[in-house]
Short mmCIF file of C-alpha atoms in Angstrom, two decimals:
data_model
loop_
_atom_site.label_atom_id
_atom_site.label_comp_id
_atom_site.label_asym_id
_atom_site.label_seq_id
_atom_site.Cartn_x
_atom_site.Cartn_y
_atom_site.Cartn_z
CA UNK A 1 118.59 61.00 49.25
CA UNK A 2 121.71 58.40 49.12
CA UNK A 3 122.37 57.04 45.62
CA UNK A 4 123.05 53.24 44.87
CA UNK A 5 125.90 52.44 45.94
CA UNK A 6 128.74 50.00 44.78
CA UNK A 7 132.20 48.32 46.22
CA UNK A 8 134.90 48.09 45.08
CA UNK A 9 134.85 50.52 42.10
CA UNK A 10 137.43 48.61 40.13
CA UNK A 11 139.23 45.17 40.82
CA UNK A 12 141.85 43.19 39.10
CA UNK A 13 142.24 39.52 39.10
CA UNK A 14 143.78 36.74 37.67
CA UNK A 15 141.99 34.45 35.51
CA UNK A 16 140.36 31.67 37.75
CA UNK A 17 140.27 33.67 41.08
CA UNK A 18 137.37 34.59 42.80
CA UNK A 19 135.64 37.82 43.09
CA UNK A 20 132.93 39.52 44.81
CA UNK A 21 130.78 42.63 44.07
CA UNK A 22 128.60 44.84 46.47
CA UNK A 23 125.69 46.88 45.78
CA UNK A 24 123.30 48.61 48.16
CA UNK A 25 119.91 50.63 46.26
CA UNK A 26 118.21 53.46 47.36
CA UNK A 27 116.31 52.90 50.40
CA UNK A 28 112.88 51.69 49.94
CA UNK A 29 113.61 50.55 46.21
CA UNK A 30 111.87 46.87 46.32
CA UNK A 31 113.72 45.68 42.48
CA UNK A 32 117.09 45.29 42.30
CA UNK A 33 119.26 44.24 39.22
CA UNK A 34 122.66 43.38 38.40
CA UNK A 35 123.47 44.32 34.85
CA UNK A 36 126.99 43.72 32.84
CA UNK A 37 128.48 46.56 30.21
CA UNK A 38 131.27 45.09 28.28
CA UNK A 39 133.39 48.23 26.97
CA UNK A 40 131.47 48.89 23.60
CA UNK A 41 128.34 47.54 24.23
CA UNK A 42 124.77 48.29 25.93
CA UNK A 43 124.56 46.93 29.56
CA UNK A 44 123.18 43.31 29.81
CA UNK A 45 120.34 41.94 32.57
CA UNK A 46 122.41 39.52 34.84
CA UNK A 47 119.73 39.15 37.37
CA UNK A 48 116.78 41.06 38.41
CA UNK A 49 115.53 40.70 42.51
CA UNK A 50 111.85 41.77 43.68
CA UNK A 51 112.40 42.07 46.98
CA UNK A 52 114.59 38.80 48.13
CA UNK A 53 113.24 36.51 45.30
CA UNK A 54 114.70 36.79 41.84
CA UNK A 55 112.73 37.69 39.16
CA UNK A 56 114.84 36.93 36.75
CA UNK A 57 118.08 35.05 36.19
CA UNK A 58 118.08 33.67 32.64
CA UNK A 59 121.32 35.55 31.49
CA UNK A 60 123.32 34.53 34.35
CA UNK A 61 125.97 32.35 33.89
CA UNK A 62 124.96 29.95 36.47
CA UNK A 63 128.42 27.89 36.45
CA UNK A 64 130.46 30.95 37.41
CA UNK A 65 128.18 33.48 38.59
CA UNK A 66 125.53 33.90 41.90
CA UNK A 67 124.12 36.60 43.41
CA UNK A 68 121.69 37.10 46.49
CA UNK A 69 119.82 39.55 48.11
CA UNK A 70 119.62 38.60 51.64
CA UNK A 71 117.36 40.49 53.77
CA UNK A 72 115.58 41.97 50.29
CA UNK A 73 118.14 45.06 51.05
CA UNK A 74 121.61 44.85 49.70
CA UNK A 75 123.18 42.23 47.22
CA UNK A 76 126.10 40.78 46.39
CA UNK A 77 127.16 38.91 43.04
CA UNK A 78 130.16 36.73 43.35
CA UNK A 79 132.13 35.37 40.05
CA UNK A 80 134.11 32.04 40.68
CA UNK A 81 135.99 31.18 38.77
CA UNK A 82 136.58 34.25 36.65
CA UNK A 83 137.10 34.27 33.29
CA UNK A 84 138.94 36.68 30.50
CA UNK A 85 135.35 37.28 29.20
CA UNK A 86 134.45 38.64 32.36
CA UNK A 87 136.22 41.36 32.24
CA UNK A 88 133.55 44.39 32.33
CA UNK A 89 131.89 46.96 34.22
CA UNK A 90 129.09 45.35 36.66
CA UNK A 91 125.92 47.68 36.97
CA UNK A 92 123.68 47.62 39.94
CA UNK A 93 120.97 49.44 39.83
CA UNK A 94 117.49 50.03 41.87
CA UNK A 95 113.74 50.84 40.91
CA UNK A 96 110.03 50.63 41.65
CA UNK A 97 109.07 49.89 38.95
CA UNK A 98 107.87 50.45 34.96
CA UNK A 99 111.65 50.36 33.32
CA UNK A 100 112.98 53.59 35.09
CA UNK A 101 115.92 52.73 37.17
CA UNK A 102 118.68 54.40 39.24
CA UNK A 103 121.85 53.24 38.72
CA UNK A 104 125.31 53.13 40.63
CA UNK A 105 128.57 53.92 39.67
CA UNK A 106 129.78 50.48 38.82
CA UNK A 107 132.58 48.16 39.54
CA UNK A 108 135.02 47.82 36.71
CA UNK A 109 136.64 44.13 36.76
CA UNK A 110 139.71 43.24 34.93
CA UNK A 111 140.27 39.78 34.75
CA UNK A 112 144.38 38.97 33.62
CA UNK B 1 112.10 39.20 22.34
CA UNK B 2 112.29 42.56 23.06
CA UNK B 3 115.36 44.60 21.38
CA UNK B 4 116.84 48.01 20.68
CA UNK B 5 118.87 49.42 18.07
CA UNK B 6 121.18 52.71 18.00
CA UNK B 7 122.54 54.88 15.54
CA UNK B 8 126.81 53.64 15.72
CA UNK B 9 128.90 56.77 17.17
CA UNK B 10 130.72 58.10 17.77
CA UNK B 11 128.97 61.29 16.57
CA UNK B 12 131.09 64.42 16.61
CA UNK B 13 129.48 67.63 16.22
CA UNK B 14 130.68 71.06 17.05
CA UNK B 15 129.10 73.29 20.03
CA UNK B 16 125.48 74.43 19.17
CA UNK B 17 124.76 71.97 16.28
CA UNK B 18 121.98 70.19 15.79
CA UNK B 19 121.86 66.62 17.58
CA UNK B 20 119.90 63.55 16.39
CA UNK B 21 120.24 60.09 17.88
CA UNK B 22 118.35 57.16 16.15
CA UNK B 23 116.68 54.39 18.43
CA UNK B 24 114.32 52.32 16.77
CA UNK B 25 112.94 48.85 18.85
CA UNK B 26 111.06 45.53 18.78
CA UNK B 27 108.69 44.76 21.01
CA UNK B 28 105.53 42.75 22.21
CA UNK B 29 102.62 44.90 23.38
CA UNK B 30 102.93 48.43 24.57
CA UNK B 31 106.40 49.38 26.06
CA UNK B 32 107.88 52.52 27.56
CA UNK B 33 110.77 54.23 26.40
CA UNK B 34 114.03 55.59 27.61
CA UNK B 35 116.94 57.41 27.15
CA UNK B 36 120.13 57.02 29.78
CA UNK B 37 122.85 59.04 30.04
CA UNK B 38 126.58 57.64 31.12
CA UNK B 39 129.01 60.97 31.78
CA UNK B 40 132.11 59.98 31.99
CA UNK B 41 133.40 58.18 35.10
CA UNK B 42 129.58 57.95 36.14
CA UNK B 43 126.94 55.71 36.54
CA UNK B 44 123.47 55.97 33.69
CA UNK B 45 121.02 58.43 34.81
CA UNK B 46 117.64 58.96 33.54
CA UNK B 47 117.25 61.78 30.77
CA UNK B 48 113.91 61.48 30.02
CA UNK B 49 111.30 58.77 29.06
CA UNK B 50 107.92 58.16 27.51
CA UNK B 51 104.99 55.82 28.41
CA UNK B 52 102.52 55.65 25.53
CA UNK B 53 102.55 56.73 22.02
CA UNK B 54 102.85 59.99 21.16
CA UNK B 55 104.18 61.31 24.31
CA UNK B 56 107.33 63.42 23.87
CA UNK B 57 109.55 63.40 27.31
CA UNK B 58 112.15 65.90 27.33
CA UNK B 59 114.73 67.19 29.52
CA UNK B 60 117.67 69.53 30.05
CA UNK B 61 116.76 70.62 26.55
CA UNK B 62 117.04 67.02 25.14
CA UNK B 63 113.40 65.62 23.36
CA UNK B 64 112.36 62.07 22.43
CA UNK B 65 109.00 61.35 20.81
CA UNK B 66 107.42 57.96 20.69
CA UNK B 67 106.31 57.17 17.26
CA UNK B 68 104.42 53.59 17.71
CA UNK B 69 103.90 53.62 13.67
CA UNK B 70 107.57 53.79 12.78
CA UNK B 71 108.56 52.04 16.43
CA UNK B 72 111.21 54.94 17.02
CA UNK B 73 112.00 57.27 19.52
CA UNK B 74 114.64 59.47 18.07
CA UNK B 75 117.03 62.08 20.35
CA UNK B 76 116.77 65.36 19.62
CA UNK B 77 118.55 68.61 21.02
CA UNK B 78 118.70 71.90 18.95
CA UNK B 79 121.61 73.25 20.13
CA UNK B 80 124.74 71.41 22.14
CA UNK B 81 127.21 72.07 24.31
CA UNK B 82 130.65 70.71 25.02
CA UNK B 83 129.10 69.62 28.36
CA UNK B 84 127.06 67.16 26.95
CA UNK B 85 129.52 65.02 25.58
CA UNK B 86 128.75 61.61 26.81
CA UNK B 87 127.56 58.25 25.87
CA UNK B 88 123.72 57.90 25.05
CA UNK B 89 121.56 54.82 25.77
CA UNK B 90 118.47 54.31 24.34
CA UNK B 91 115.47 51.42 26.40
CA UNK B 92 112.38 49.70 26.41
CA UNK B 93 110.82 48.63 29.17
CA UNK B 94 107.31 46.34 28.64
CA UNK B 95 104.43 45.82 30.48
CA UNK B 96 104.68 42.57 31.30
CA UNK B 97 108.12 42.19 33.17
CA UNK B 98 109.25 45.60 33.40
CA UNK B 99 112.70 43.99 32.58
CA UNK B 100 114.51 46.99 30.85
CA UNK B 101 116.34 46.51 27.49
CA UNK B 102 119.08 48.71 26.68
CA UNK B 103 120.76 49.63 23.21
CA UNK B 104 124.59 49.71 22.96
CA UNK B 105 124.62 53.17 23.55
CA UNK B 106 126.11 56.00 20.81
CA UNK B 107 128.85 57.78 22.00
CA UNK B 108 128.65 61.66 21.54
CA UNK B 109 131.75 64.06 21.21
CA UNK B 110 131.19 68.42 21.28
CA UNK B 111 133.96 69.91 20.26
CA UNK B 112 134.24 73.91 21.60
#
């Protein structure tokens, strides 16, 4: 069975550019979440999809940050314009359900 | 709200010592419990997990019981190997959204 998986798996940018992250979960997973590990710390819910609809949201930075799941498939969270803060490791993972969740590799985004 | 605390690592132990990992949480109502593991240049993967009080999950000779009365769920593994030097996340996941919340993860170093 394929794993989650993530593009690009690291990505440097200057501060106020534009970048976009790509995650596709394990087939038949219907929840879908974007999470963001800042070196040191525990990984943080972005966003959380059921299906195409979002679940959750209340962590993302709304002025900078969207994400969608088109199709209730794969997702893509786009951060315009970047910040030096952003500079992290961006989780996607994939689950049905009850906490336990299968997660990708991650993108690692530098932001200069 | 729902929250997680971890021992601070790194912890350093030589091969086939004794491992313990504090996690201790907050939380409304009855969660389930988790711990991740991040291997170096991977993604977090499930170790093992329990759903109601009392149960112990355990895995690749790791154990974690859920103690409701002292709301922990400690890491335990009786003897270690240099192979299992990685960084250790502890989570909650309740009923109600199923929204996992992670710990900032200890970091754990086996020296041969």
């Amino acid at each position: 069975e394929a794993g989650v998986a993530q593009s690009p798996r690291y990505k440097i940018i200057e501060k106020r550019q534009s970048v976009a992250f790509w995650c596709n979960p394990i087939s038949g997973h219907a929840t879908l979440y974007w999470y963001q590990q800042i070196l040191g710390q525990g990984p943080k819910l972005l966003i959380q999809f059921q299906n195409n609809g979002v679940v959750d949201d209340s962590q993302l930075p709304k002025d900078r940050f969207s994400a969608e799941r088109l199709k209730g498939v794969d997702s893509t969270l786009k951060i315009q314009p970047a910040k030096l803060e952003d500079s992290a490791v961006y989780l996607c993972a994939s689950g049905v359900g009850a906490g336990e969740l299968f997660f990708g590799e991650g993108s690692r985004l530098t932001v200069l | 709200g729902n929250s997680v605390t971890q021992m601070e690592g790194p912890v350093t132990l030589s091969e086939e010592a004794f491992l313990t990992i504090n996690c201790t949480y907050t939380a409304t109502g009855y969660p389930s419990l988790f711990w991740y593991v991040q291997y170096p240049g991977e993604g977090l993967q499930l170790l093992l997990k329990a759903t109601k009080a009392d149960d112990k999950g355990s895995n690749k000779g790791f154990e974690a019981t859920y103690r409701k009365e002292t709301t922990s769920f400690h890491l335990e593994k009786g003897s270690v190997q240099v192979s299992d030097s990685a960084v250790y996340f502890c989570a909650l996941s309740d009923g109600g959204s199923y929204i996992p919340t992670f710990g900032r993860g200890t970091s754990l170093i086996v020296h041969p």
